[in-house]
Amino acid sequence: MTGIVDYGAGNLRSVQKALEYLGERAVVSDSAEILDGCERLILPGVGAFGQGMSALNAKGLADYLLRRVADTPLLGICLGMQFLMRRSFEDGEHAGLGLCAGDVVRFTQGKVPAIGWNGVTGLRTPLFEGLPEGSEFYFVHSYYAPVGAYTIGRAEYGAEYSAAVWDGRNAYGVQFHPEKSGEAGLRLLRNFLHL
């Protein structure tokens, strides 16, 4: 079973429905006791970084995720990916989970937010198995993580940035919404379920 971490953000049900379409049992919860029974975790996210991290911390979920990721696959989606980074400069400076040693910054070129389909290249790790270079996914974001050692997929919007990240162990993150990205998104979710 897959646990979808509920810290009060939206978009939880669409992730759950995508997993159920793939035949996976998925539970939405903020309870450590319930999430402990899950073989893998997904951290979705929409909204502002600071508010989201405050909610994670208030519910004790930030510390919980840091404990679980030692031996449990974790997938951060959109803002959830940004939470994996060291810090964000959205509306001030806010600490993230620190699983990937990079910062989250605002786009300085192009229309913000960046909304729509974008090709992803430089695909690495089994998360992208069976997906060709340039596969398109659906993005909605104003902030991004620059390319770094943690980058396992790249996209461009004025400049190249991290479309996907990995901490080198169990934590993966994608800036796009796989649950809204058609067959490519479903393939990525299926790959995550088999990590």
Short mmCIF file of C-alpha atoms in Angstrom, two decimals:
data_model
loop_
_atom_site.label_atom_id
_atom_site.label_comp_id
_atom_site.label_asym_id
_atom_site.label_seq_id
_atom_site.Cartn_x
_atom_site.Cartn_y
_atom_site.Cartn_z
CA MET A 1 0.00 0.00 0.00
CA THR A 2 1.12 3.57 -0.71
CA GLY A 3 0.63 6.37 1.81
CA ILE A 4 -0.20 9.87 0.55
CA VAL A 5 0.97 12.35 3.17
CA ASP A 6 -1.82 14.74 4.17
CA TYR A 7 -0.60 18.01 5.68
CA GLY A 8 -3.61 20.03 4.51
CA ALA A 9 -2.61 20.69 0.90
CA GLY A 10 -4.90 20.10 -2.04
CA ASN A 11 -4.48 17.67 -4.94
CA LEU A 12 -4.43 14.58 -2.72
CA ARG A 13 -7.42 12.87 -4.27
CA SER A 14 -6.13 13.14 -7.86
CA VAL A 15 -2.89 11.40 -6.82
CA GLN A 16 -4.90 8.72 -5.01
CA LYS A 17 -7.12 8.18 -8.06
CA ALA A 18 -4.09 7.80 -10.36
CA LEU A 19 -2.62 5.15 -8.05
CA GLU A 20 -5.94 3.31 -7.83
CA TYR A 21 -6.15 3.34 -11.64
CA LEU A 22 -2.82 1.50 -11.60
CA GLY A 23 -4.25 -1.08 -9.20
CA GLU A 24 -2.44 0.23 -6.13
CA ARG A 25 -4.09 0.57 -2.74
CA ALA A 26 -3.53 4.13 -1.53
CA VAL A 27 -4.45 5.84 1.71
CA VAL A 28 -4.45 9.58 2.44
CA SER A 29 -3.42 10.25 6.03
CA ASP A 30 -1.54 12.47 8.45
CA SER A 31 -1.29 9.67 11.02
CA ALA A 32 2.15 8.14 11.59
CA GLU A 33 0.43 4.95 12.77
CA ILE A 34 -1.42 4.58 9.46
CA LEU A 35 1.52 5.69 7.30
CA ASP A 36 3.75 3.17 9.11
CA GLY A 37 1.73 0.44 7.41
CA CYS A 38 2.64 1.74 3.94
CA GLU A 39 5.49 0.38 1.82
CA ARG A 40 6.10 3.71 0.11
CA LEU A 41 5.09 7.35 0.60
CA ILE A 42 4.06 10.20 -1.69
CA LEU A 43 4.34 13.83 -0.63
CA PRO A 44 2.16 15.94 -2.95
CA GLY A 45 2.04 19.68 -2.79
CA VAL A 46 0.44 22.84 -4.07
CA GLY A 47 0.70 26.33 -2.57
CA ALA A 48 3.47 28.23 -0.80
CA PHE A 49 6.66 26.60 0.50
CA GLY A 50 6.72 28.33 3.90
CA GLN A 51 3.12 27.52 4.74
CA GLY A 52 3.53 23.93 3.59
CA MET A 53 6.66 23.32 5.67
CA SER A 54 4.98 24.95 8.68
CA ALA A 55 2.07 22.53 8.31
CA LEU A 56 4.42 19.55 7.95
CA ASN A 57 6.31 20.61 11.07
CA ALA A 58 3.14 21.36 13.07
CA LYS A 59 1.85 17.84 12.40
CA GLY A 60 5.23 16.24 13.13
CA LEU A 61 5.36 14.99 9.56
CA ALA A 62 8.71 16.57 8.64
CA ASP A 63 10.55 14.58 11.31
CA TYR A 64 8.47 11.53 10.48
CA LEU A 65 9.44 11.67 6.79
CA LEU A 66 13.12 12.10 7.64
CA ARG A 67 12.94 8.93 9.75
CA ARG A 68 10.99 6.90 7.21
CA VAL A 69 13.07 7.84 4.17
CA ALA A 70 15.99 5.91 5.63
CA ASP A 71 14.35 2.70 4.43
CA THR A 72 11.17 3.71 2.55
CA PRO A 73 10.80 5.09 -1.00
CA LEU A 74 9.42 8.64 -0.98
CA LEU A 75 8.17 10.63 -3.98
CA GLY A 76 7.68 14.39 -3.69
CA ILE A 77 5.38 15.93 -6.32
CA CYS A 78 5.57 19.62 -7.34
CA LEU A 79 5.84 21.55 -4.05
CA GLY A 80 6.52 18.16 -2.45
CA MET A 81 9.68 17.95 -4.56
CA GLN A 82 10.72 21.41 -3.39
CA PHE A 83 10.30 20.29 0.24
CA LEU A 84 13.13 17.78 -0.36
CA MET A 85 15.58 20.63 -0.96
CA ARG A 86 17.73 22.46 1.59
CA ARG A 87 15.74 25.72 1.54
CA SER A 88 13.40 27.94 -0.46
CA PHE A 89 13.44 31.67 -1.09
CA GLU A 90 9.70 31.91 -1.69
CA ASP A 91 8.38 34.83 0.42
CA GLY A 92 11.51 34.93 2.56
CA GLU A 93 13.87 32.09 3.43
CA HIS A 94 12.49 28.77 4.68
CA ALA A 95 14.26 25.52 5.56
CA GLY A 96 13.22 22.38 3.70
CA LEU A 97 13.83 18.75 4.61
CA GLY A 98 17.43 19.01 3.41
CA LEU A 99 17.51 15.66 1.61
CA CYS A 100 18.97 17.33 -1.51
CA ALA A 101 21.60 20.05 -1.10
CA GLY A 102 20.04 22.72 -3.30
CA ASP A 103 17.89 25.82 -3.03
CA VAL A 104 14.50 26.73 -4.52
CA VAL A 105 14.40 30.08 -6.32
CA ARG A 106 11.92 32.08 -8.41
CA PHE A 107 11.94 32.17 -12.20
CA THR A 108 13.36 35.46 -13.44
CA GLN A 109 12.52 34.90 -17.13
CA GLY A 110 9.27 34.18 -18.92
CA LYS A 111 5.72 34.37 -17.69
CA VAL A 112 5.25 33.22 -14.09
CA PRO A 113 3.86 30.82 -13.13
CA ALA A 114 5.14 28.42 -15.76
CA ILE A 115 2.06 26.43 -16.75
CA GLY A 116 1.77 23.68 -19.32
CA TRP A 117 3.53 20.74 -20.94
CA ASN A 118 7.31 20.63 -21.06
CA GLY A 119 9.81 18.03 -22.25
CA VAL A 120 12.13 16.40 -19.72
CA THR A 121 15.62 15.24 -20.69
CA GLY A 122 18.70 13.77 -19.02
CA LEU A 123 16.51 11.04 -17.56
CA ARG A 124 18.29 8.99 -14.90
CA THR A 125 17.39 6.29 -12.36
CA PRO A 126 14.69 3.57 -12.59
CA LEU A 127 12.05 6.26 -11.96
CA PHE A 128 12.19 7.02 -15.70
CA GLU A 129 12.53 3.45 -16.97
CA GLY A 130 10.79 3.01 -20.33
CA LEU A 131 10.30 6.77 -20.84
CA PRO A 132 12.10 8.28 -23.84
CA GLU A 133 14.20 11.43 -23.70
CA GLY A 134 12.01 14.48 -24.11
CA SER A 135 8.92 12.87 -22.59
CA GLU A 136 6.41 15.59 -21.79
CA PHE A 137 4.86 16.22 -18.40
CA TYR A 138 2.48 18.84 -17.03
CA PHE A 139 4.02 21.64 -14.91
CA VAL A 140 2.55 24.46 -12.79
CA HIS A 141 5.15 26.37 -10.76
CA SER A 142 6.79 29.74 -10.13
CA TYR A 143 9.84 28.43 -8.25
CA TYR A 144 12.38 25.79 -9.20
CA ALA A 145 15.52 23.97 -8.07
CA PRO A 146 18.60 24.71 -10.21
CA VAL A 147 20.48 21.80 -11.77
CA GLY A 148 22.81 20.06 -9.32
CA ALA A 149 24.30 16.69 -8.43
CA TYR A 150 20.82 15.64 -7.28
CA THR A 151 19.24 16.28 -10.73
CA ILE A 152 17.85 13.18 -12.51
CA GLY A 153 15.69 15.01 -15.08
CA ARG A 154 15.98 18.46 -16.65
CA ALA A 155 13.57 20.92 -18.22
CA GLU A 156 13.95 24.41 -19.64
CA TYR A 157 11.99 27.58 -19.01
CA GLY A 158 14.24 30.51 -19.75
CA ALA A 159 17.03 28.47 -18.18
CA GLU A 160 17.62 24.79 -17.49
CA TYR A 161 16.34 23.55 -14.12
CA SER A 162 15.67 20.35 -12.18
CA ALA A 163 12.49 18.63 -13.35
CA ALA A 164 13.32 15.68 -11.09
CA VAL A 165 15.69 15.11 -8.17
CA TRP A 166 17.05 12.19 -6.14
CA ASP A 167 18.92 12.14 -2.85
CA GLY A 168 20.97 9.09 -3.90
CA ARG A 169 19.00 6.81 -1.57
CA ASN A 170 15.20 6.63 -1.25
CA ALA A 171 13.90 10.18 -1.82
CA TYR A 172 12.76 11.17 -5.31
CA GLY A 173 11.02 14.34 -6.40
CA VAL A 174 9.38 15.59 -9.59
CA GLN A 175 8.51 19.23 -10.23
CA PHE A 176 5.70 18.23 -12.59
CA HIS A 177 2.38 16.53 -11.85
CA PRO A 178 2.56 12.88 -12.98
CA GLU A 179 -1.11 12.40 -12.04
CA LYS A 180 -2.00 15.02 -14.68
CA SER A 181 0.54 13.93 -17.31
CA GLY A 182 -1.27 11.18 -19.19
CA GLU A 183 0.52 7.94 -20.09
CA ALA A 184 4.00 9.28 -19.32
CA GLY A 185 2.90 10.29 -15.82
CA LEU A 186 1.23 6.94 -15.19
CA ARG A 187 4.40 5.15 -16.33
CA LEU A 188 6.47 7.18 -13.89
CA LEU A 189 4.06 6.40 -11.04
CA ARG A 190 4.15 2.72 -11.98
CA ASN A 191 7.95 2.83 -11.92
CA PHE A 192 7.85 4.40 -8.45
CA LEU A 193 5.56 1.63 -7.23
CA HIS A 194 8.18 -0.92 -8.32
CA LEU A 195 11.27 0.75 -6.87
#
